[in-house]
PDB file of C-alpha atoms in Angstrom:
ATOM      1  CA  UNK P 262     -19.897-133.840 102.428  1.00  0.00           C
ATOM      2  CA  UNK P 263     -19.532-134.152  98.674  1.00  0.00           C
ATOM      3  CA  UNK P 264     -21.883-131.671  97.008  1.00  0.00           C
ATOM      4  CA  UNK P 265     -23.276-132.339  93.538  1.00  0.00           C
ATOM      5  CA  UNK P 266     -26.043-131.154  91.248  1.00  0.00           C
ATOM      6  CA  UNK P 267     -28.056-132.866  88.552  1.00  0.00           C
ATOM      7  CA  UNK P 268     -27.107-132.448  84.932  1.00  0.00           C
ATOM      8  CA  UNK P 269     -29.568-130.569  82.679  1.00  0.00           C
ATOM      9  CA  UNK P 270     -32.415-132.776  81.456  1.00  0.00           C
ATOM     10  CA  UNK P 271     -31.498-132.028  77.835  1.00  0.00           C
ATOM     11  CA  UNK P 272     -28.024-133.471  78.373  1.00  0.00           C
ATOM     12  CA  UNK P 273     -29.431-136.565  80.049  1.00  0.00           C
ATOM     13  CA  UNK P 274     -31.989-137.128  77.300  1.00  0.00           C
ATOM     14  CA  UNK P 275     -29.187-137.008  74.742  1.00  0.00           C
ATOM     15  CA  UNK P 276     -27.292-139.672  76.717  1.00  0.00           C
ATOM     16  CA  UNK P 277     -30.232-142.106  76.650  1.00  0.00           C
ATOM     17  CA  UNK P 278     -31.529-141.254  73.180  1.00  0.00           C
ATOM     18  CA  UNK P 279     -30.807-144.741  71.771  1.00  0.00           C
ATOM     19  CA  UNK P 280     -31.960-146.777  74.777  1.00  0.00           C
ATOM     20  CA  UNK P 281     -35.237-148.517  75.545  1.00  0.00           C
ATOM     21  CA  UNK P 282     -34.651-149.636  79.135  1.00  0.00           C
ATOM     22  CA  UNK P 283     -32.345-148.181  81.771  1.00  0.00           C
ATOM     23  CA  UNK P 284     -31.600-148.681  85.454  1.00  0.00           C
ATOM     24  CA  UNK P 285     -31.565-145.394  87.364  1.00  0.00           C
ATOM     25  CA  UNK P 286     -29.561-145.803  90.580  1.00  0.00           C
ATOM     26  CA  UNK P 287     -29.546-143.318  93.437  1.00  0.00           C
ATOM     27  CA  UNK P 288     -27.299-143.081  96.494  1.00  0.00           C
ATOM     28  CA  UNK P 289     -28.281-142.586 100.139  1.00  0.00           C
ATOM     29  CA  UNK P 290     -24.974-140.882 100.952  1.00  0.00           C
ATOM     30  CA  UNK P 291     -23.840-137.315 100.399  1.00  0.00           C
ATOM     31  CA  UNK P 292     -26.006-136.667  97.348  1.00  0.00           C
ATOM     32  CA  UNK P 293     -29.114-137.457  99.366  1.00  0.00           C
ATOM     33  CA  UNK P 294     -28.117-134.842 101.939  1.00  0.00           C
ATOM     34  CA  UNK P 295     -27.594-132.186  99.238  1.00  0.00           C
ATOM     35  CA  UNK P 296     -30.852-133.220  97.539  1.00  0.00           C
ATOM     36  CA  UNK P 297     -29.248-134.254  94.257  1.00  0.00           C
ATOM     37  CA  UNK P 298     -29.363-138.034  94.039  1.00  0.00           C
ATOM     38  CA  UNK P 299     -31.443-139.671  96.756  1.00  0.00           C
ATOM     39  CA  UNK P 300     -34.599-141.744  96.396  1.00  0.00           C
ATOM     40  CA  UNK P 301     -36.744-138.647  95.904  1.00  0.00           C
ATOM     41  CA  UNK P 302     -34.480-137.269  93.167  1.00  0.00           C
ATOM     42  CA  UNK P 303     -34.377-140.663  91.451  1.00  0.00           C
ATOM     43  CA  UNK P 304     -38.170-140.611  91.277  1.00  0.00           C
ATOM     44  CA  UNK P 305     -38.256-137.065  89.904  1.00  0.00           C
ATOM     45  CA  UNK P 306     -35.704-137.766  87.188  1.00  0.00           C
ATOM     46  CA  UNK P 307     -37.320-141.088  86.259  1.00  0.00           C
ATOM     47  CA  UNK P 308     -40.673-139.376  85.797  1.00  0.00           C
ATOM     48  CA  UNK P 309     -39.117-136.566  83.762  1.00  0.00           C
ATOM     49  CA  UNK P 310     -37.416-139.051  81.440  1.00  0.00           C
ATOM     50  CA  UNK P 311     -40.557-141.133  80.968  1.00  0.00           C
ATOM     51  CA  UNK P 312     -42.680-138.092  80.203  1.00  0.00           C
ATOM     52  CA  UNK P 313     -40.172-136.566  77.769  1.00  0.00           C
ATOM     53  CA  UNK P 314     -39.691-139.800  75.868  1.00  0.00           C
ATOM     54  CA  UNK P 315     -43.420-140.590  75.766  1.00  0.00           C
ATOM     55  CA  UNK P 316     -44.069-137.106  74.433  1.00  0.00           C
ATOM     56  CA  UNK P 317     -41.459-137.725  71.723  1.00  0.00           C
ATOM     57  CA  UNK P 318     -43.200-140.974  70.745  1.00  0.00           C
ATOM     58  CA  UNK P 319     -40.254-143.094  71.892  1.00  0.00           C
ATOM     59  CA  UNK P 320     -41.099-144.541  75.339  1.00  0.00           C
ATOM     60  CA  UNK P 321     -38.293-145.283  77.785  1.00  0.00           C
ATOM     61  CA  UNK P 322     -38.595-147.849  80.558  1.00  0.00           C
ATOM     62  CA  UNK P 323     -36.865-146.577  83.682  1.00  0.00           C
ATOM     63  CA  UNK P 324     -36.353-148.904  86.635  1.00  0.00           C
ATOM     64  CA  UNK P 325     -35.593-147.072  89.892  1.00  0.00           C
ATOM     65  CA  UNK P 326     -33.265-148.273  92.631  1.00  0.00           C
ATOM     66  CA  UNK P 327     -31.297-146.576  95.408  1.00  0.00           C
ATOM     67  CA  UNK P 328     -28.200-148.033  97.055  1.00  0.00           C
ATOM     68  CA  UNK P 329     -27.006-147.312 100.563  1.00  0.00           C
ATOM     69  CA  UNK P 330     -23.797-146.011  98.979  1.00  0.00           C
ATOM     70  CA  UNK P 331     -22.252-146.287  95.540  1.00  0.00           C
ATOM     71  CA  UNK P 332     -18.696-145.794  96.782  1.00  0.00           C
ATOM     72  CA  UNK P 333     -18.540-149.188  98.534  1.00  0.00           C
ATOM     73  CA  UNK P 334     -18.179-152.424  96.528  1.00  0.00           C
ATOM     74  CA  UNK P 335     -20.428-154.334  98.945  1.00  0.00           C
ATOM     75  CA  UNK P 336     -23.391-152.168  97.952  1.00  0.00           C
ATOM     76  CA  UNK P 337     -22.519-151.991  94.253  1.00  0.00           C
ATOM     77  CA  UNK P 338     -22.539-155.809  94.286  1.00  0.00           C
ATOM     78  CA  UNK P 339     -26.275-155.652  95.014  1.00  0.00           C
ATOM     79  CA  UNK P 340     -26.895-154.502  91.448  1.00  0.00           C
ATOM     80  CA  UNK P 341     -25.630-157.802  90.031  1.00  0.00           C
ATOM     81  CA  UNK P 342     -28.908-159.793  90.100  1.00  0.00           C
ATOM     82  CA  UNK P 343     -30.850-156.863  88.655  1.00  0.00           C
ATOM     83  CA  UNK P 344     -28.429-156.380  85.781  1.00  0.00           C
ATOM     84  CA  UNK P 345     -28.316-160.089  84.970  1.00  0.00           C
ATOM     85  CA  UNK P 346     -32.061-160.585  84.768  1.00  0.00           C
ATOM     86  CA  UNK P 347     -33.615-157.448  83.318  1.00  0.00           C
ATOM     87  CA  UNK P 348     -31.888-156.659  80.030  1.00  0.00           C
ATOM     88  CA  UNK P 349     -30.946-153.055  80.708  1.00  0.00           C
ATOM     89  CA  UNK P 350     -29.294-151.001  77.981  1.00  0.00           C
ATOM     90  CA  UNK P 351     -27.434-148.807  80.469  1.00  0.00           C
ATOM     91  CA  UNK P 352     -27.095-147.726  84.084  1.00  0.00           C
ATOM     92  CA  UNK P 353     -27.700-144.102  85.033  1.00  0.00           C
ATOM     93  CA  UNK P 354     -25.928-143.221  88.276  1.00  0.00           C
ATOM     94  CA  UNK P 355     -27.196-140.448  90.536  1.00  0.00           C
ATOM     95  CA  UNK P 356     -24.127-140.468  92.795  1.00  0.00           C
ATOM     96  CA  UNK P 357     -20.970-138.399  92.907  1.00  0.00           C
ATOM     97  CA  UNK P 358     -18.523-139.397  90.181  1.00  0.00           C
ATOM     98  CA  UNK P 359     -17.155-142.215  92.341  1.00  0.00           C
ATOM     99  CA  UNK P 360     -20.432-144.112  91.997  1.00  0.00           C
ATOM    100  CA  UNK P 361     -20.559-144.498  88.205  1.00  0.00           C
ATOM    101  CA  UNK P 362     -16.868-145.390  88.186  1.00  0.00           C
ATOM    102  CA  UNK P 363     -17.396-148.185  90.725  1.00  0.00           C
ATOM    103  CA  UNK P 364     -20.375-149.517  88.754  1.00  0.00           C
ATOM    104  CA  UNK P 365     -18.478-149.342  85.457  1.00  0.00           C
ATOM    105  CA  UNK P 366     -15.550-151.228  86.990  1.00  0.00           C
ATOM    106  CA  UNK P 367     -17.836-153.992  88.231  1.00  0.00           C
ATOM    107  CA  UNK P 368     -20.238-154.579  85.329  1.00  0.00           C
ATOM    108  CA  UNK P 369     -19.892-154.828  81.511  1.00  0.00           C
ATOM    109  CA  UNK P 370     -22.587-152.263  80.771  1.00  0.00           C
ATOM    110  CA  UNK P 371     -22.577-148.588  79.802  1.00  0.00           C
ATOM    111  CA  UNK P 372     -22.764-146.302  82.825  1.00  0.00           C
ATOM    112  CA  UNK P 373     -23.684-142.627  82.666  1.00  0.00           C
ATOM    113  CA  UNK P 374     -23.285-139.926  85.361  1.00  0.00           C
ATOM    114  CA  UNK P 375     -26.459-138.021  86.082  1.00  0.00           C
ATOM    115  CA  UNK P 376     -24.767-135.542  88.414  1.00  0.00           C
ATOM    116  CA  UNK P 377     -21.936-133.039  88.228  1.00  0.00           C
ATOM    117  CA  UNK P 378     -19.749-133.364  91.329  1.00  0.00           C
ATOM    118  CA  UNK P 379     -18.878-129.866  92.473  1.00  0.00           C
ATOM    119  CA  UNK P 380     -17.033-129.659  95.811  1.00  0.00           C
ATOM    120  CA  UNK P 381     -16.672-130.734  99.438  1.00  0.00           C
ATOM    121  CA  UNK P 382     -18.762-128.392 101.499  1.00  0.00           C
ATOM    122  CA  UNK P 383     -21.532-127.795 103.978  1.00  0.00           C
ATOM    123  CA  UNK P 384     -24.947-126.204 104.245  1.00  0.00           C
ATOM    124  CA  UNK P 385     -25.166-122.457 104.845  1.00  0.00           C
ATOM    125  CA  UNK P 386     -28.946-122.611 104.971  1.00  0.00           C
ATOM    126  CA  UNK P 387     -31.650-124.863 103.596  1.00  0.00           C
ATOM    127  CA  UNK P 388     -30.950-125.322  99.890  1.00  0.00           C
ATOM    128  CA  UNK P 389     -27.623-123.456  99.942  1.00  0.00           C
ATOM    129  CA  UNK P 390     -24.239-125.201 100.049  1.00  0.00           C
ATOM    130  CA  UNK P 391     -20.734-123.745  99.919  1.00  0.00           C
ATOM    131  CA  UNK P 392     -17.232-125.140  99.503  1.00  0.00           C
ATOM    132  CA  UNK P 393     -15.179-125.505 102.685  1.00  0.00           C
ATOM    133  CA  UNK P 394     -12.489-128.056 101.826  1.00  0.00           C
ATOM    134  CA  UNK P 395     -10.215-128.638  98.828  1.00  0.00           C
ATOM    135  CA  UNK P 396      -8.972-132.061  99.975  1.00  0.00           C
ATOM    136  CA  UNK P 397      -5.362-130.884  99.889  1.00  0.00           C
ATOM    137  CA  UNK P 398      -4.262-133.781 102.099  1.00  0.00           C
ATOM    138  CA  UNK P 399      -2.522-131.696 104.762  1.00  0.00           C
ATOM    139  CA  UNK P 400      -4.978-129.815 106.957  1.00  0.00           C
ATOM    140  CA  UNK P 401      -3.572-126.687 108.620  1.00  0.00           C
ATOM    141  CA  UNK P 402      -6.759-124.835 109.591  1.00  0.00           C
ATOM    142  CA  UNK P 403      -5.711-124.839 113.270  1.00  0.00           C
ATOM    143  CA  UNK P 404      -3.239-122.108 112.322  1.00  0.00           C
ATOM    144  CA  UNK P 405      -6.054-119.895 111.052  1.00  0.00           C
ATOM    145  CA  UNK P 406      -8.676-120.096 113.753  1.00  0.00           C
ATOM    146  CA  UNK P 407     -10.239-123.218 112.249  1.00  0.00           C
ATOM    147  CA  UNK P 408     -10.878-121.609 108.845  1.00  0.00           C
ATOM    148  CA  UNK P 409      -9.363-122.785 105.555  1.00  0.00           C
ATOM    149  CA  UNK P 410      -7.545-120.249 103.358  1.00  0.00           C
ATOM    150  CA  UNK P 411      -6.796-122.945 100.757  1.00  0.00           C
ATOM    151  CA  UNK P 412     -10.399-123.704  99.828  1.00  0.00           C
ATOM    152  CA  UNK P 413     -12.084-120.480 100.886  1.00  0.00           C
ATOM    153  CA  UNK P 414      -9.649-117.943  99.432  1.00  0.00           C
ATOM    154  CA  UNK P 415     -10.138-117.609  95.670  1.00  0.00           C
ATOM    155  CA  UNK P 416      -6.343-117.436  95.333  1.00  0.00           C
ATOM    156  CA  UNK P 417      -5.535-119.981  98.086  1.00  0.00           C
ATOM    157  CA  UNK P 418      -3.316-117.456  99.852  1.00  0.00           C
ATOM    158  CA  UNK P 419      -1.732-118.614 103.105  1.00  0.00           C
ATOM    159  CA  UNK P 420      -0.072-115.433 104.398  1.00  0.00           C
ATOM    160  CA  UNK P 421      -2.752-112.792 104.450  1.00  0.00           C
ATOM    161  CA  UNK P 422      -5.163-111.183 101.993  1.00  0.00           C
ATOM    162  CA  UNK P 423      -4.232-110.211  98.444  1.00  0.00           C
ATOM    163  CA  UNK P 424      -4.948-106.506  98.796  1.00  0.00           C
ATOM    164  CA  UNK P 425      -7.762-106.571  96.276  1.00  0.00           C
ATOM    165  CA  UNK P 426     -10.563-107.264  98.707  1.00  0.00           C
ATOM    166  CA  UNK P 427     -12.860-104.388  99.640  1.00  0.00           C
ATOM    167  CA  UNK P 428     -15.547-103.945 102.262  1.00  0.00           C
ATOM    168  CA  UNK P 429     -14.758-107.401 103.598  1.00  0.00           C
ATOM    169  CA  UNK P 430     -15.617-109.013 100.243  1.00  0.00           C
ATOM    170  CA  UNK P 431     -13.467-111.044  97.835  1.00  0.00           C
ATOM    171  CA  UNK P 432     -12.404-109.252  94.636  1.00  0.00           C
ATOM    172  CA  UNK P 433     -12.670-112.465  92.589  1.00  0.00           C
ATOM    173  CA  UNK P 434     -16.057-113.491  93.964  1.00  0.00           C
ATOM    174  CA  UNK P 435     -17.638-110.340  95.414  1.00  0.00           C
ATOM    175  CA  UNK P 436     -20.659-112.264  96.680  1.00  0.00           C
ATOM    176  CA  UNK P 437     -18.551-114.057  99.306  1.00  0.00           C
ATOM    177  CA  UNK P 438     -16.688-112.812 102.343  1.00  0.00           C
ATOM    178  CA  UNK P 439     -12.912-112.453 102.158  1.00  0.00           C
ATOM    179  CA  UNK P 440     -11.753-115.437 104.184  1.00  0.00           C
ATOM    180  CA  UNK P 441      -8.754-113.501 105.461  1.00  0.00           C
ATOM    181  CA  UNK P 442     -11.047-110.906 106.984  1.00  0.00           C
ATOM    182  CA  UNK P 443     -12.914-113.751 108.700  1.00  0.00           C
ATOM    183  CA  UNK P 444      -9.632-115.337 109.816  1.00  0.00           C
ATOM    184  CA  UNK P 445      -8.456-112.048 111.335  1.00  0.00           C
ATOM    185  CA  UNK P 446     -11.724-111.546 113.210  1.00  0.00           C
ATOM    186  CA  UNK P 447     -11.577-115.124 114.451  1.00  0.00           C
ATOM    187  CA  UNK P 448      -7.995-114.822 115.676  1.00  0.00           C
ATOM    188  CA  UNK P 449      -8.851-111.585 117.482  1.00  0.00           C
ATOM    189  CA  UNK P 450     -11.763-113.383 119.122  1.00  0.00           C
ATOM    190  CA  UNK P 451      -9.432-116.177 120.244  1.00  0.00           C
ATOM    191  CA  UNK P 452      -6.774-113.733 121.456  1.00  0.00           C
ATOM    192  CA  UNK P 453      -4.281-115.239 119.009  1.00  0.00           C
ATOM    193  CA  UNK P 454      -3.906-112.508 116.403  1.00  0.00           C
ATOM    194  CA  UNK P 455      -0.129-112.416 116.925  1.00  0.00           C
ATOM    195  CA  UNK P 456       0.056-115.898 115.390  1.00  0.00           C
ATOM    196  CA  UNK P 457      -0.806-114.338 112.043  1.00  0.00           C
ATOM    197  CA  UNK P 458       2.702-112.873 111.984  1.00  0.00           C
ATOM    198  CA  UNK P 459       4.041-116.380 111.324  1.00  0.00           C
ATOM    199  CA  UNK P 460       5.031-116.808 107.682  1.00  0.00           C
ATOM    200  CA  UNK P 461       4.106-120.115 106.088  1.00  0.00           C
ATOM    201  CA  UNK P 462       6.338-121.578 103.373  1.00  0.00           C
ATOM    202  CA  UNK P 463       5.083-122.351  99.877  1.00  0.00           C
ATOM    203  CA  UNK P 464       2.554-125.142 100.179  1.00  0.00           C
ATOM    204  CA  UNK P 465       3.604-128.675  99.283  1.00  0.00           C
ATOM    205  CA  UNK P 466       0.888-129.708  96.859  1.00  0.00           C
ATOM    206  CA  UNK P 467       2.176-133.275  96.535  1.00  0.00           C
ATOM    207  CA  UNK P 468      -0.400-134.389  99.113  1.00  0.00           C
ATOM    208  CA  UNK P 469      -3.207-132.950  96.998  1.00  0.00           C
ATOM    209  CA  UNK P 470      -4.572-134.145  93.670  1.00  0.00           C
ATOM    210  CA  UNK P 471      -1.524-132.564  92.025  1.00  0.00           C
ATOM    211  CA  UNK P 472       0.497-135.517  93.292  1.00  0.00           C
ATOM    212  CA  UNK P 473      -1.678-137.976  91.341  1.00  0.00           C
ATOM    213  CA  UNK P 474      -4.613-140.178  92.392  1.00  0.00           C
ATOM    214  CA  UNK P 475      -4.472-140.797  96.121  1.00  0.00           C
ATOM    215  CA  UNK P 476      -5.068-143.886  98.264  1.00  0.00           C
ATOM    216  CA  UNK P 477      -5.327-144.528 101.985  1.00  0.00           C
ATOM    217  CA  UNK P 478      -4.519-147.985 103.356  1.00  0.00           C
ATOM    218  CA  UNK P 479      -5.639-148.902 106.898  1.00  0.00           C
ATOM    219  CA  UNK P 480      -3.997-152.211 107.724  1.00  0.00           C
ATOM    220  CA  UNK P 481      -6.075-152.484 110.916  1.00  0.00           C
ATOM    221  CA  UNK P 482      -9.278-152.497 108.849  1.00  0.00           C
ATOM    222  CA  UNK P 483      -8.241-154.798 106.015  1.00  0.00           C
ATOM    223  CA  UNK P 484      -9.754-158.288 105.978  1.00  0.00           C
TER     224      UNK P 484
END
């Protein structure tokens, strides 16, 4: 899932300093799962903004709404009647960065991101998420026991560890395990350690973000 975290309240207050009425929009997708932008988080931020502005003697009206997803036009379209009738100064999006971009494309109103989108990852434990995928566009984890050296190695090395790791830990980020140590243990477990002798060529990054903004077209799904 896409993992994100809310911007500092001071930064958000600066964004809305000149506004009197805003629409705060959450998302029931990934940011709900990582507890950053769901209905509950919308309510918390709305209350924080109201309290801070009331305390400053400059009340702010915050209308709360949560969409099923902000990355699908069919759900973003649901904001139309609200924006036409209520005289909002701006929309505050509590989705990953795709959400505010979709809203900004659709409506002639200022849109502000309330979250910082961080990575594609998964939960290690309750309240702890880690990066597992770099969206490189050419998945090869089957060669490494199902583990990704692109996203989970600090140097994205594909042919073994760098030599700087110690005690199974990464030299760049000592708080995390060296992924190549984990890959080796996994390949031993699978009885496939000899496969690690294969040398992989320099990665073609054209399928990643380095090749420009990407698009997938499924003709079988188009209307």
